[in-house]
Amino acid sequence: MSSDQQGFVPAADAFEVPTRLAGEGFWLEPLGPQHNERDLAAWSGSIAHVRATPGFLGDWPPLEGMSAEANLADLVRHAQDFADRRGFTYSVLAGEEGEGEAAEVVGCLYIYPAKADPERVHVSSWVRADRAALDKAVYEAVTNWFAEVWPFAPERIDYAAR
């Protein structure tokens, strides 16, 4: 860890984690339990598409899906990571901003320390198969967001290009 950091990101008094990013046709907000039903529907209807997204390796999403209760537990864990500044997961939403519960969950963005090397930042994102055209827009907006707002040196970020 660099000497100016405590944990994954600098301390709260030195860096305020952003809670919103508006892009072309979408916006991001922290993932939480309020997204459960819409999140589960988004990824479970696009498992093959998510698994084929650059940067997704391993066994997520599960081919057999998961229950709403298991998905909720996953969302609660991600929200706790966000609160504890250990990692940051955002819902990718579409529709009219300010729709709240009516906004469509069309994807997700994950920002975590890389498992193999905590000095690196592992970033991955996906969008639903029916919103595949948004993938490049999300990638470009997030890449610019990192350069403008986040405290990570560009050479530390692993985010598969689109």
Tab-separated table of C-alpha atoms in Angstrom:
chain	number	residue	atom	x	y	z
A	1	MET	CA	0.000	0.000	0.000
A	2	SER	CA	1.364	3.429	-0.748
A	3	SER	CA	2.164	5.579	2.285
A	4	ASP	CA	-0.600	8.081	1.492
A	5	GLN	CA	-3.291	5.399	1.617
A	6	GLN	CA	-4.996	3.608	4.455
A	7	GLY	CA	-6.575	0.491	3.093
A	8	PHE	CA	-7.958	0.382	-0.413
A	9	VAL	CA	-8.597	4.137	-0.721
A	10	PRO	CA	-7.366	7.102	1.316
A	11	ALA	CA	-9.119	7.845	4.602
A	12	ALA	CA	-12.562	9.473	4.481
A	13	ASP	CA	-11.164	12.873	5.435
A	14	ALA	CA	-8.829	12.710	2.405
A	15	PHE	CA	-11.111	11.133	-0.220
A	16	GLU	CA	-14.882	11.140	-0.532
A	17	VAL	CA	-16.020	8.075	-2.437
A	18	PRO	CA	-18.297	9.193	-5.275
A	19	THR	CA	-21.877	7.974	-5.128
A	20	ARG	CA	-22.980	8.923	-8.625
A	21	LEU	CA	-21.813	8.996	-12.188
A	22	ALA	CA	-24.080	10.077	-15.023
A	23	GLY	CA	-23.208	8.786	-18.476
A	24	GLU	CA	-24.767	8.711	-21.915
A	25	GLY	CA	-27.969	6.708	-21.397
A	26	PHE	CA	-27.181	5.453	-17.899
A	27	TRP	CA	-26.102	6.420	-14.397
A	28	LEU	CA	-24.394	4.679	-11.508
A	29	GLU	CA	-25.406	4.547	-7.868
A	30	PRO	CA	-24.090	2.346	-5.055
A	31	LEU	CA	-25.512	-1.168	-5.228
A	32	GLY	CA	-27.639	-2.100	-2.262
A	33	PRO	CA	-30.511	-4.257	-1.044
A	34	GLN	CA	-33.027	-1.921	-2.712
A	35	HIS	CA	-31.795	-3.231	-6.086
A	36	ASN	CA	-32.263	-6.921	-5.271
A	37	GLU	CA	-35.198	-7.873	-7.484
A	38	ARG	CA	-34.042	-5.746	-10.428
A	39	ASP	CA	-30.392	-6.831	-10.056
A	40	LEU	CA	-31.282	-10.524	-9.925
A	41	ALA	CA	-33.475	-10.187	-13.017
A	42	ALA	CA	-30.742	-8.246	-14.858
A	43	TRP	CA	-27.890	-10.711	-14.469
A	44	SER	CA	-29.880	-13.942	-14.378
A	45	GLY	CA	-31.426	-13.090	-17.744
A	46	SER	CA	-27.986	-12.489	-19.267
A	47	ILE	CA	-25.674	-15.112	-17.733
A	48	ALA	CA	-23.923	-16.112	-20.966
A	49	HIS	CA	-23.574	-12.466	-22.000
A	50	VAL	CA	-22.105	-11.440	-18.618
A	51	ARG	CA	-19.657	-14.357	-18.656
A	52	ALA	CA	-18.540	-13.326	-22.163
A	53	THR	CA	-17.878	-9.725	-21.070
A	54	PRO	CA	-14.182	-8.784	-21.105
A	55	GLY	CA	-12.716	-8.992	-17.601
A	56	PHE	CA	-15.148	-11.593	-16.215
A	57	LEU	CA	-13.352	-14.755	-15.213
A	58	GLY	CA	-14.275	-17.534	-12.874
A	59	ASP	CA	-17.650	-18.884	-11.926
A	60	TRP	CA	-19.786	-15.757	-11.664
A	61	PRO	CA	-22.537	-15.478	-12.502
A	62	PRO	CA	-23.530	-19.000	-11.498
A	63	LEU	CA	-24.966	-20.971	-14.414
A	64	GLU	CA	-27.745	-22.322	-12.195
A	65	GLY	CA	-28.672	-18.825	-10.995
A	66	MET	CA	-29.364	-18.073	-7.344
A	67	SER	CA	-32.302	-17.448	-5.080
A	68	ALA	CA	-33.522	-13.952	-4.297
A	69	GLU	CA	-32.348	-14.487	-0.701
A	70	ALA	CA	-28.824	-15.445	-1.808
A	71	ASN	CA	-28.680	-12.478	-4.183
A	72	LEU	CA	-29.840	-10.182	-1.384
A	73	ALA	CA	-27.057	-11.489	0.881
A	74	ASP	CA	-24.571	-10.735	-1.907
A	75	LEU	CA	-25.922	-7.188	-2.279
A	76	VAL	CA	-25.771	-6.637	1.488
A	77	ARG	CA	-22.117	-7.790	1.449
A	78	HIS	CA	-21.298	-5.389	-1.398
A	79	ALA	CA	-23.050	-2.526	0.427
A	80	GLN	CA	-21.053	-3.291	3.586
A	81	ASP	CA	-17.809	-3.345	1.590
A	82	PHE	CA	-18.765	0.085	0.232
A	83	ALA	CA	-19.525	1.437	3.716
A	84	ASP	CA	-16.235	0.016	5.020
A	85	ARG	CA	-14.319	1.354	1.983
A	86	ARG	CA	-13.023	-2.154	1.129
A	87	GLY	CA	-14.533	-2.217	-2.364
A	88	PHE	CA	-17.154	-0.362	-4.345
A	89	THR	CA	-20.014	-1.828	-6.347
A	90	TYR	CA	-22.447	0.270	-8.337
A	91	SER	CA	-25.687	-0.528	-10.131
A	92	VAL	CA	-25.805	0.624	-13.727
A	93	LEU	CA	-29.284	2.125	-14.098
A	94	ALA	CA	-31.271	3.369	-17.070
A	95	GLY	CA	-34.486	5.270	-17.488
A	96	GLU	CA	-35.300	8.730	-16.241
A	97	GLU	CA	-32.949	9.833	-13.469
A	98	GLY	CA	-34.794	10.230	-10.243
A	99	GLU	CA	-37.098	7.294	-10.970
A	100	GLY	CA	-35.707	5.502	-7.919
A	101	GLU	CA	-37.317	2.091	-7.663
A	102	ALA	CA	-38.685	2.379	-11.218
A	103	ALA	CA	-35.237	2.741	-12.800
A	104	GLU	CA	-34.058	-0.332	-14.682
A	105	VAL	CA	-30.968	-2.148	-13.445
A	106	VAL	CA	-29.069	-2.770	-16.661
A	107	GLY	CA	-25.678	-3.751	-15.260
A	108	CYS	CA	-23.105	-3.496	-12.527
A	109	LEU	CA	-19.637	-2.055	-11.876
A	110	TYR	CA	-17.189	-3.540	-9.356
A	111	ILE	CA	-14.075	-1.801	-8.000
A	112	TYR	CA	-11.991	-3.986	-5.653
A	113	PRO	CA	-8.366	-4.634	-4.779
A	114	ALA	CA	-6.995	-7.344	-7.056
A	115	LYS	CA	-6.900	-10.679	-5.204
A	116	ALA	CA	-3.446	-11.609	-6.486
A	117	ASP	CA	-1.952	-8.154	-5.861
A	118	PRO	CA	-3.781	-5.748	-3.488
A	119	GLU	CA	-1.644	-2.896	-4.873
A	120	ARG	CA	-3.646	-3.232	-8.100
A	121	VAL	CA	-7.265	-2.248	-8.662
A	122	HIS	CA	-9.523	-4.819	-10.314
A	123	VAL	CA	-12.433	-3.217	-12.146
A	124	SER	CA	-15.124	-5.105	-13.992
A	125	SER	CA	-18.492	-4.163	-15.396
A	126	TRP	CA	-21.298	-5.824	-17.278
A	127	VAL	CA	-24.560	-4.834	-18.882
A	128	ARG	CA	-27.591	-6.952	-19.761
A	129	ALA	CA	-27.580	-8.663	-23.139
A	130	ASP	CA	-30.428	-6.431	-24.334
A	131	ARG	CA	-28.353	-3.364	-23.395
A	132	ALA	CA	-25.064	-4.574	-24.914
A	133	ALA	CA	-24.663	-1.281	-26.784
A	134	LEU	CA	-24.135	0.456	-23.420
A	135	ASP	CA	-21.057	-1.604	-22.572
A	136	LYS	CA	-18.589	0.643	-24.383
A	137	ALA	CA	-20.255	3.819	-23.048
A	138	VAL	CA	-20.007	2.498	-19.470
A	139	TYR	CA	-16.354	1.532	-19.993
A	140	GLU	CA	-15.426	4.930	-21.419
A	141	ALA	CA	-17.316	6.919	-18.770
A	142	VAL	CA	-15.830	4.860	-15.933
A	143	THR	CA	-12.314	5.124	-17.379
A	144	ASN	CA	-12.663	8.937	-17.511
A	145	TRP	CA	-14.171	8.945	-13.996
A	146	PHE	CA	-11.116	7.130	-12.661
A	147	ALA	CA	-8.805	9.673	-14.270
A	148	GLU	CA	-10.802	12.650	-12.948
A	149	VAL	CA	-12.050	11.588	-9.507
A	150	TRP	CA	-10.550	8.395	-8.087
A	151	PRO	CA	-7.157	8.263	-6.314
A	152	PHE	CA	-5.777	5.313	-8.288
A	153	ALA	CA	-2.759	5.722	-10.549
A	154	PRO	CA	-3.739	4.623	-14.064
A	155	GLU	CA	-1.015	1.968	-14.163
A	156	ARG	CA	-2.589	0.277	-11.085
A	157	ILE	CA	-6.007	-0.206	-12.720
A	158	ASP	CA	-6.930	-3.463	-14.440
A	159	TYR	CA	-10.118	-2.865	-16.455
A	160	ALA	CA	-10.530	-4.921	-19.635
A	161	ALA	CA	-10.917	-2.660	-22.651
A	162	ARG	CA	-14.023	-2.697	-24.808
